[in-house]
């Protein structure tokens, strides 16, 4: 019996490969990283301002803080988890951004996972980001979504300049230019 390659056979093979790629977690993370775009900037008219900075955070791998202590700074807030594929996809790009801006921008990574889980994940992936557990309710403007990752870039006046749900390329030239402009304002 002769085996004939048809268009249907080729499409079935491609479909099978695509399913396998999306099911296997490391490959899924890689695909998400490849399709991540720079986050969009909120128009000036659509920007919300943080109504309160009263938010207590327990340091998982750093000191405890009250969000109030960050008032007047450019702030990057990211809600994430170690088990979340889109979170894993954007983390290397965030780490690169953090490496260059950690002394200029306040980075706040919020998870509900415990110290051991975070430390194991960070050690395995060589991440060095300040992680916190929320011990009080975040400002309502930072609770727009129940999905993760959810990220916010806040200017010195407390305006949410970027709000992004899902993986994003936070290390893009566009994002760096935006942060540089926010730092000089």
mmCIF file of C-alpha atoms in Angstrom:
data_model
loop_
_atom_site.group_PDB
_atom_site.id
_atom_site.type_symbol
_atom_site.label_atom_id
_atom_site.label_comp_id
_atom_site.label_asym_id
_atom_site.label_seq_id
_atom_site.Cartn_x
_atom_site.Cartn_y
_atom_site.Cartn_z
ATOM 1 C CA UNK A 1 0.000 0.000 0.000
ATOM 2 C CA UNK A 2 1.388 3.363 -0.999
ATOM 3 C CA UNK A 3 1.340 6.277 1.418
ATOM 4 C CA UNK A 4 0.293 9.485 -0.267
ATOM 5 C CA UNK A 5 1.037 12.900 1.195
ATOM 6 C CA UNK A 6 -1.975 15.118 0.759
ATOM 7 C CA UNK A 7 -2.825 18.603 1.925
ATOM 8 C CA UNK A 8 -5.025 17.043 4.600
ATOM 9 C CA UNK A 9 -2.141 14.911 5.904
ATOM 10 C CA UNK A 10 0.159 17.935 6.050
ATOM 11 C CA UNK A 11 -2.443 20.048 7.860
ATOM 12 C CA UNK A 12 -3.062 17.207 10.353
ATOM 13 C CA UNK A 13 0.668 16.965 11.070
ATOM 14 C CA UNK A 14 0.951 20.738 11.548
ATOM 15 C CA UNK A 15 -2.124 20.744 13.799
ATOM 16 C CA UNK A 16 -0.723 17.901 15.902
ATOM 17 C CA UNK A 17 2.628 19.674 16.289
ATOM 18 C CA UNK A 18 0.850 22.918 17.290
ATOM 19 C CA UNK A 19 -1.174 21.100 19.949
ATOM 20 C CA UNK A 20 1.940 19.410 21.359
ATOM 21 C CA UNK A 21 3.782 22.749 21.420
ATOM 22 C CA UNK A 22 0.944 24.436 23.306
ATOM 23 C CA UNK A 23 0.469 21.590 25.778
ATOM 24 C CA UNK A 24 4.136 21.237 26.750
ATOM 25 C CA UNK A 25 4.633 24.075 29.306
ATOM 26 C CA UNK A 26 8.221 25.175 28.468
ATOM 27 C CA UNK A 27 7.312 25.424 24.797
ATOM 28 C CA UNK A 28 4.126 27.328 25.621
ATOM 29 C CA UNK A 29 6.146 29.857 27.618
ATOM 30 C CA UNK A 30 8.623 30.234 24.738
ATOM 31 C CA UNK A 31 5.786 30.833 22.231
ATOM 32 C CA UNK A 32 4.233 33.460 24.523
ATOM 33 C CA UNK A 33 7.584 35.210 24.853
ATOM 34 C CA UNK A 34 7.915 35.366 21.066
ATOM 35 C CA UNK A 35 4.519 36.980 20.590
ATOM 36 C CA UNK A 36 4.720 39.449 23.510
ATOM 37 C CA UNK A 37 4.461 43.070 22.437
ATOM 38 C CA UNK A 38 5.322 46.325 24.159
ATOM 39 C CA UNK A 39 2.468 47.394 26.426
ATOM 40 C CA UNK A 40 0.255 50.241 25.264
ATOM 41 C CA UNK A 41 0.361 53.607 26.978
ATOM 42 C CA UNK A 42 -2.952 54.926 28.336
ATOM 43 C CA UNK A 43 -4.044 58.193 26.719
ATOM 44 C CA UNK A 44 -3.797 61.186 29.036
ATOM 45 C CA UNK A 45 -7.605 61.398 29.239
ATOM 46 C CA UNK A 46 -7.951 57.713 30.240
ATOM 47 C CA UNK A 47 -5.317 57.682 32.979
ATOM 48 C CA UNK A 48 -6.583 56.886 36.443
ATOM 49 C CA UNK A 49 -4.882 58.270 39.501
ATOM 50 C CA UNK A 50 -4.118 56.139 42.531
ATOM 51 C CA UNK A 51 -6.675 57.196 45.151
ATOM 52 C CA UNK A 52 -4.725 55.889 48.140
ATOM 53 C CA UNK A 53 -1.243 54.606 48.741
ATOM 54 C CA UNK A 54 -2.246 52.815 51.949
ATOM 55 C CA UNK A 55 -1.267 49.260 51.083
ATOM 56 C CA UNK A 56 0.889 47.105 53.325
ATOM 57 C CA UNK A 57 3.179 44.575 51.681
ATOM 58 C CA UNK A 58 5.168 41.818 53.377
ATOM 59 C CA UNK A 59 8.523 41.208 51.749
ATOM 60 C CA UNK A 60 8.995 37.650 50.516
ATOM 61 C CA UNK A 61 12.647 38.164 49.580
ATOM 62 C CA UNK A 62 13.035 41.777 50.703
ATOM 63 C CA UNK A 63 11.912 44.113 53.504
ATOM 64 C CA UNK A 64 8.258 44.850 54.253
ATOM 65 C CA UNK A 65 6.959 48.152 52.876
ATOM 66 C CA UNK A 66 3.928 50.361 52.898
ATOM 67 C CA UNK A 67 3.114 51.463 49.350
ATOM 68 C CA UNK A 68 2.881 54.995 50.791
ATOM 69 C CA UNK A 69 6.697 55.045 50.960
ATOM 70 C CA UNK A 70 6.790 54.917 47.146
ATOM 71 C CA UNK A 71 4.644 58.003 46.631
ATOM 72 C CA UNK A 72 6.336 60.490 44.294
ATOM 73 C CA UNK A 73 8.322 57.770 42.470
ATOM 74 C CA UNK A 74 7.849 55.988 39.180
ATOM 75 C CA UNK A 75 6.431 52.594 40.178
ATOM 76 C CA UNK A 76 6.167 49.288 38.313
ATOM 77 C CA UNK A 77 3.620 46.902 39.911
ATOM 78 C CA UNK A 78 3.254 43.328 38.678
ATOM 79 C CA UNK A 79 0.801 40.725 40.006
ATOM 80 C CA UNK A 80 2.109 37.265 39.125
ATOM 81 C CA UNK A 81 2.598 33.610 40.138
ATOM 82 C CA UNK A 82 5.245 30.951 39.533
ATOM 83 C CA UNK A 83 2.716 28.553 37.955
ATOM 84 C CA UNK A 84 1.399 31.099 35.417
ATOM 85 C CA UNK A 85 2.754 30.551 31.839
ATOM 86 C CA UNK A 86 2.285 34.209 30.711
ATOM 87 C CA UNK A 87 4.021 35.346 33.930
ATOM 88 C CA UNK A 88 6.927 33.020 33.172
ATOM 89 C CA UNK A 89 7.042 34.291 29.592
ATOM 90 C CA UNK A 90 7.471 37.952 30.534
ATOM 91 C CA UNK A 91 9.743 37.450 33.563
ATOM 92 C CA UNK A 92 13.108 37.398 31.680
ATOM 93 C CA UNK A 93 12.211 40.690 29.970
ATOM 94 C CA UNK A 94 11.176 42.229 33.297
ATOM 95 C CA UNK A 95 14.426 41.047 34.904
ATOM 96 C CA UNK A 96 16.436 42.860 32.193
ATOM 97 C CA UNK A 97 14.395 46.025 32.747
ATOM 98 C CA UNK A 98 14.854 45.716 36.505
ATOM 99 C CA UNK A 99 18.622 45.268 36.125
ATOM 100 C CA UNK A 100 18.865 48.662 34.419
ATOM 101 C CA UNK A 101 16.210 50.625 36.349
ATOM 102 C CA UNK A 102 16.216 49.171 39.881
ATOM 103 C CA UNK A 103 17.839 52.308 41.326
ATOM 104 C CA UNK A 104 15.452 54.691 39.528
ATOM 105 C CA UNK A 105 12.072 52.926 39.517
ATOM 106 C CA UNK A 106 10.280 51.251 42.430
ATOM 107 C CA UNK A 107 9.521 47.656 41.410
ATOM 108 C CA UNK A 108 6.768 45.822 43.293
ATOM 109 C CA UNK A 109 6.098 42.178 42.378
ATOM 110 C CA UNK A 110 3.047 40.847 44.202
ATOM 111 C CA UNK A 111 2.195 37.168 44.598
ATOM 112 C CA UNK A 112 0.203 35.097 47.044
ATOM 113 C CA UNK A 113 2.777 32.305 46.995
ATOM 114 C CA UNK A 114 5.069 31.502 49.920
ATOM 115 C CA UNK A 115 8.750 32.295 50.351
ATOM 116 C CA UNK A 116 9.979 28.758 49.541
ATOM 117 C CA UNK A 117 8.067 28.572 46.251
ATOM 118 C CA UNK A 118 9.304 31.992 45.131
ATOM 119 C CA UNK A 119 12.907 31.338 46.203
ATOM 120 C CA UNK A 120 12.991 27.987 44.393
ATOM 121 C CA UNK A 121 11.574 29.566 41.209
ATOM 122 C CA UNK A 122 13.977 32.532 41.398
ATOM 123 C CA UNK A 123 16.995 30.345 42.092
ATOM 124 C CA UNK A 124 16.167 28.043 39.171
ATOM 125 C CA UNK A 125 15.743 31.002 36.786
ATOM 126 C CA UNK A 126 18.320 33.389 38.310
ATOM 127 C CA UNK A 127 15.803 36.169 39.003
ATOM 128 C CA UNK A 128 16.488 38.927 41.528
ATOM 129 C CA UNK A 129 13.237 40.895 41.780
ATOM 130 C CA UNK A 130 11.663 42.282 44.976
ATOM 131 C CA UNK A 131 8.607 40.135 45.740
ATOM 132 C CA UNK A 132 5.829 40.892 48.212
ATOM 133 C CA UNK A 133 2.665 39.385 49.626
ATOM 134 C CA UNK A 134 -0.193 41.835 50.075
ATOM 135 C CA UNK A 135 -1.247 41.993 53.728
ATOM 136 C CA UNK A 136 -3.901 44.633 53.142
ATOM 137 C CA UNK A 137 -6.170 45.511 50.237
ATOM 138 C CA UNK A 138 -4.415 47.152 47.262
ATOM 139 C CA UNK A 139 -5.642 50.493 45.926
ATOM 140 C CA UNK A 140 -8.838 49.848 43.929
ATOM 141 C CA UNK A 141 -7.185 51.139 40.757
ATOM 142 C CA UNK A 142 -4.761 48.182 40.926
ATOM 143 C CA UNK A 143 -7.545 45.604 41.084
ATOM 144 C CA UNK A 144 -9.058 46.027 37.621
ATOM 145 C CA UNK A 145 -8.467 42.389 36.775
ATOM 146 C CA UNK A 146 -8.478 39.001 38.446
ATOM 147 C CA UNK A 147 -6.141 37.707 35.728
ATOM 148 C CA UNK A 148 -2.367 37.472 35.968
ATOM 149 C CA UNK A 149 0.017 38.783 35.015
ATOM 150 C CA UNK A 150 -1.452 42.228 35.549
ATOM 151 C CA UNK A 151 1.032 45.085 35.411
ATOM 152 C CA UNK A 152 0.839 48.808 36.089
ATOM 153 C CA UNK A 153 3.331 51.570 35.381
ATOM 154 C CA UNK A 154 2.612 54.571 37.587
ATOM 155 C CA UNK A 155 4.113 58.039 37.164
ATOM 156 C CA UNK A 156 5.430 60.270 39.963
ATOM 157 C CA UNK A 157 2.025 61.948 40.318
ATOM 158 C CA UNK A 158 0.245 58.626 40.859
ATOM 159 C CA UNK A 159 -1.270 58.329 37.385
ATOM 160 C CA UNK A 160 -1.501 54.855 35.838
ATOM 161 C CA UNK A 161 0.340 55.347 32.558
ATOM 162 C CA UNK A 162 0.313 51.685 31.500
ATOM 163 C CA UNK A 163 -2.125 48.948 32.491
ATOM 164 C CA UNK A 164 -1.494 45.544 30.911
ATOM 165 C CA UNK A 165 -3.027 42.121 31.502
ATOM 166 C CA UNK A 166 -1.082 39.233 29.978
ATOM 167 C CA UNK A 167 2.520 38.841 28.912
ATOM 168 C CA UNK A 168 4.270 41.902 27.525
ATOM 169 C CA UNK A 169 7.733 42.804 26.337
ATOM 170 C CA UNK A 170 8.650 45.102 29.212
ATOM 171 C CA UNK A 171 12.238 45.393 27.986
ATOM 172 C CA UNK A 172 11.314 46.999 24.663
ATOM 173 C CA UNK A 173 12.860 50.222 23.409
ATOM 174 C CA UNK A 174 9.392 51.814 23.521
ATOM 175 C CA UNK A 175 8.933 50.959 27.208
ATOM 176 C CA UNK A 176 12.428 52.144 28.106
ATOM 177 C CA UNK A 177 11.826 55.476 26.357
ATOM 178 C CA UNK A 178 8.549 55.863 28.254
ATOM 179 C CA UNK A 179 10.227 55.157 31.593
ATOM 180 C CA UNK A 180 13.062 57.569 30.776
ATOM 181 C CA UNK A 181 10.473 60.274 30.035
ATOM 182 C CA UNK A 182 8.590 59.543 33.267
ATOM 183 C CA UNK A 183 11.823 59.821 35.236
ATOM 184 C CA UNK A 184 12.626 63.252 33.793
ATOM 185 C CA UNK A 185 9.105 64.676 34.338
#
